[in-house]
């Protein structure tokens, strides 16, 4: 039975295990600093499919198949799949996962989806509503560009604040607690924050206030300080958003976050010196692939003991941008602990 | 603690209460047979907003405000809001609800959203993760037409199989069991079904197999027959889908569903003789507004005792249609019982 901590945080006393994770990525991600961490790097971003959207669906399918394989399970063993993506009507998930026959809970949190899906899967396992639950999401540079901005063929220039949507998918398998496996200790579901940023090429700035608020909520609810955590890992704030996030955390919430205690998946995924990714990575697949490879591996071996994954999402659409609207944002957080090392 | 019944159904032993519901609709819905049931009928489908998308957001905002008012609560009392809609990136929900400051779980299930959100809210309350939870969704004829088919200004003709997307929103407030209030006894989360229907103007045919499968799952898991329920209420199968649904239920699943035991929100919402709605109503707002007015009222007074709401969603996008893809569909079911009358 979940336990409410403070106003916004849920603790999972049964310690649902993150039994395995899988991360599959495209070419640019496979050329980045984390290349050795991924389960699969596709040499062709179409994955042999006829459209970018179908390629994105294929990414999700591969990630789920690999994650299940790691725990020796088949789709028939899974009780629920929590999935969403950035595509209109979340078709990356519905088309990618339609053949698995797993009860499907579609979620939408833009780039916050990995933490949102983890939190829901964790609650379902904790409440014994699910024995085995999957959390999965994806993004694709080419499908996202043409949907949120312009088709690639248009050749539009991107300003330095823009981020590169990761071509990637990540899937986690959750189940009842198992000694020796990392576990989901708590989750904080975010509130929507909209400070009036209207620039769809500066998502980091739009999302930073939401990340700061959710982290502040989590720390207050759990009576923790950043030093109780090894890392606070934001989803895809990038270079611009990362600076703003730390500033807002101190200024608005009185929380001093040392640089060594913070990492951002958008900055981990690419080498900004060598790769043309402007302010860093973004997209649901960014935090999904980094969490389910680099982060989870370090939790599995205990070199990281307590990680707060704070995935951030910009809840805009191309229509809302064209209508001159500002960008509502959200951040969901999941506390994942190394086996036997957690303090909840 | 949720109890798993069979393979696909969750029973909620704590009997989370549906404390109140609110339904707000546009002009066509307000001229239909249920006009006396709604909380508010807007005389202008723009609701005074400058775009159809903003009008849809306003519908959600109004429904939530009214539902909370009915139970004497404010947004600050709500622990979670589960919301989604048909718009690209679910902006009906994120823009409509951004000012409430309630932890926001974005869901996507197309027109199945009301049952999906009810199921999740019910589990959160049952697991004591939420004291008060909201489930809300909306649709708008004008925003949906231009997004899924053509802008209204184009004047495209619609075939007889087409349905009219309801301009409507519905919100339910769930909380711990209260004697005298209807309650959510169980939920079945659906699996994706895609039998290859490609016609985006015949959603009823595409969704009927998903509805049949979820109803069959529910009946098998709970060892119930249709006669144990007063009504199986599908979301928006319309005239074409309703016939198919009953046929498939018998043919594929061996379940005979008498006409008197079945109702479809898409057929209840409009008068097809007098209103130009082709095969009936559709859209997230269709089942949301009918459930939160007509159905819930009858559960409150006990004239209906056990209703299985089976909301159905077509998980397509305009892009997938243009790419020649078939339409994956899903149906989620929620069993809602009158106070003191339920058999779970």
Coordinates of C-alpha atoms in Angstrom, one line a residue, chain A residues 1-4 7-8 10 51-54 75-80 82 86-91 93-95 97-99 101-109 116 119-120 123-124 126-131 146-148 189-194 213 315-320 323-328 330 332, chain B residues 1-4 7-8 10 51-54 75-80 82 86-91 93-95 97-99 101-109 116 119-120 123-124 126-131 146-148 189-194 213 315-320 323-328 330 332:
Chain A
X1 CA 0.0 0.0 0.0
X2 CA 1.5 3.3 -1.1
X3 CA 2.3 5.8 1.6
X4 CA 1.8 9.5 1.1
X7 CA 1.8 16.7 -0.1
X8 CA 3.1 15.4 -3.4
X10 CA 4.3 8.6 -2.8
X51 CA 8.5 6.3 -42.6
X52 CA 10.1 7.9 -39.6
X53 CA 7.0 7.3 -37.5
X54 CA 7.2 3.6 -38.2
X75 CA 4.9 -10.4 -23.5
X76 CA 2.3 -12.9 -22.1
X77 CA 3.9 -12.6 -18.7
X78 CA 3.5 -8.8 -18.6
X79 CA 0.4 -7.5 -16.8
X80 CA 0.5 -3.9 -17.9
X82 CA 2.7 2.1 -19.5
X86 CA 5.8 12.7 -28.5
X87 CA 4.0 11.8 -31.7
X88 CA 0.5 13.1 -32.4
X89 CA -2.0 10.7 -30.7
X90 CA 1.0 8.8 -29.3
X91 CA 1.2 6.5 -32.3
X93 CA 3.4 3.6 -28.7
X94 CA 0.1 2.3 -30.0
X95 CA 1.5 1.1 -33.3
X97 CA 3.2 -2.1 -29.0
X98 CA -0.1 -3.2 -30.7
X99 CA 1.1 -6.8 -31.4
X101 CA -1.3 -8.1 -26.4
X102 CA -0.4 -6.5 -23.1
X103 CA -3.0 -4.4 -21.3
X104 CA -2.0 -0.9 -22.4
X105 CA -2.2 2.2 -20.3
X106 CA -1.4 5.1 -22.7
X107 CA 0.3 8.1 -20.9
X108 CA 1.2 11.5 -22.1
X109 CA 3.9 13.6 -20.4
X116 CA 5.7 9.2 -15.3
X119 CA 5.9 6.0 -11.2
X120 CA 2.7 4.4 -12.4
X123 CA 2.4 2.0 -7.9
X124 CA 0.7 -0.8 -9.8
X126 CA 3.3 -1.9 -5.0
X127 CA -0.5 -2.1 -4.9
X128 CA -0.3 -5.7 -6.2
X129 CA -2.4 -4.6 -9.2
X130 CA 0.5 -5.9 -11.4
X131 CA 3.0 -8.7 -11.0
X146 CA 8.6 17.6 -38.8
X147 CA 5.9 17.5 -36.2
X148 CA 6.9 20.2 -33.8
X189 CA 4.0 13.3 -9.7
X190 CA 4.4 16.9 -10.9
X191 CA 2.1 19.9 -11.3
X192 CA 2.0 21.9 -14.5
X193 CA 4.1 25.0 -14.4
X194 CA 3.9 27.7 -17.0
X213 CA 9.4 22.7 -8.4
X315 CA 3.3 20.1 -23.0
X316 CA 3.0 22.1 -26.1
X317 CA 1.9 21.3 -29.6
X318 CA 2.7 22.9 -32.9
X319 CA -0.8 24.3 -32.9
X320 CA -0.4 25.9 -29.5
X323 CA -1.5 30.2 -31.8
X324 CA 1.0 32.2 -29.7
X325 CA 0.5 30.3 -26.5
X326 CA 3.1 29.8 -23.8
X327 CA 4.5 26.4 -22.9
X328 CA 3.0 24.5 -19.9
X330 CA 5.8 19.3 -16.1
X332 CA 7.8 13.8 -12.7
Chain B
X1 CA -5.0 -3.2 -2.0
X2 CA -6.3 -4.0 -5.5
X3 CA -7.2 -7.6 -6.1
X4 CA -6.5 -9.2 -9.5
X7 CA -6.0 -12.2 -16.1
X8 CA -7.2 -8.7 -16.9
X10 CA -8.7 -5.4 -11.0
X51 CA -9.7 29.3 -31.1
X52 CA -11.5 25.9 -31.0
X53 CA -8.5 24.4 -29.1
X54 CA -8.9 27.1 -26.4
X75 CA -8.4 22.3 -6.5
X76 CA -6.1 22.5 -3.4
X77 CA -8.0 19.5 -2.0
X78 CA -7.3 17.3 -5.0
X79 CA -4.3 14.9 -4.9
X80 CA -4.3 13.9 -8.5
X82 CA -6.0 12.1 -14.6
X86 CA -7.8 13.9 -28.6
X87 CA -5.8 17.0 -29.5
X88 CA -2.2 16.6 -30.6
X89 CA -0.1 16.4 -27.5
X90 CA -3.2 16.4 -25.3
X91 CA -3.2 20.2 -25.1
X93 CA -5.9 18.9 -20.9
X94 CA -2.5 20.6 -20.3
X95 CA -3.7 24.0 -21.2
X97 CA -5.8 22.3 -16.3
X98 CA -2.5 24.2 -16.0
X99 CA -3.8 26.7 -13.5
X101 CA -2.0 23.3 -9.5
X102 CA -3.1 19.6 -9.1
X103 CA -0.5 16.8 -9.7
X104 CA -1.2 15.9 -13.3
X105 CA -1.1 12.4 -14.8
X106 CA -1.5 12.8 -18.5
X107 CA -3.2 9.9 -20.2
X108 CA -3.9 9.0 -23.8
X109 CA -6.5 6.6 -24.8
X116 CA -9.0 4.8 -18.5
X119 CA -9.7 3.1 -13.6
X120 CA -6.5 4.8 -12.7
X123 CA -6.7 2.4 -8.2
X124 CA -4.9 5.4 -6.7
X126 CA -8.0 2.2 -3.5
X127 CA -4.2 2.0 -2.8
X128 CA -4.5 5.1 -0.6
X129 CA -2.1 6.9 -3.0
X130 CA -4.8 9.6 -3.4
X131 CA -7.4 10.9 -1.0
X146 CA -9.6 19.9 -38.5
X147 CA -7.1 17.7 -36.7
X148 CA -8.2 14.2 -37.8
X189 CA -7.6 -2.2 -18.8
X190 CA -7.8 -3.1 -22.4
X191 CA -5.3 -4.6 -24.9
X192 CA -4.8 -3.1 -28.3
X193 CA -6.8 -4.7 -31.1
X194 CA -6.2 -4.0 -34.8
X213 CA -12.7 -8.3 -26.3
X315 CA -5.5 5.1 -31.6
X316 CA -4.9 6.6 -35.0
X317 CA -3.4 9.9 -36.0
X318 CA -3.9 11.9 -39.2
X319 CA -0.4 10.9 -40.1
X320 CA -1.0 7.2 -39.7
X323 CA 0.5 6.7 -44.4
X324 CA -2.1 4.0 -45.2
X325 CA -2.0 2.4 -41.8
X326 CA -4.8 0.5 -40.2
X327 CA -6.4 1.7 -36.9
X328 CA -5.3 0.1 -33.6
X330 CA -8.6 -0.1 -27.4
X332 CA -11.1 0.2 -21.1

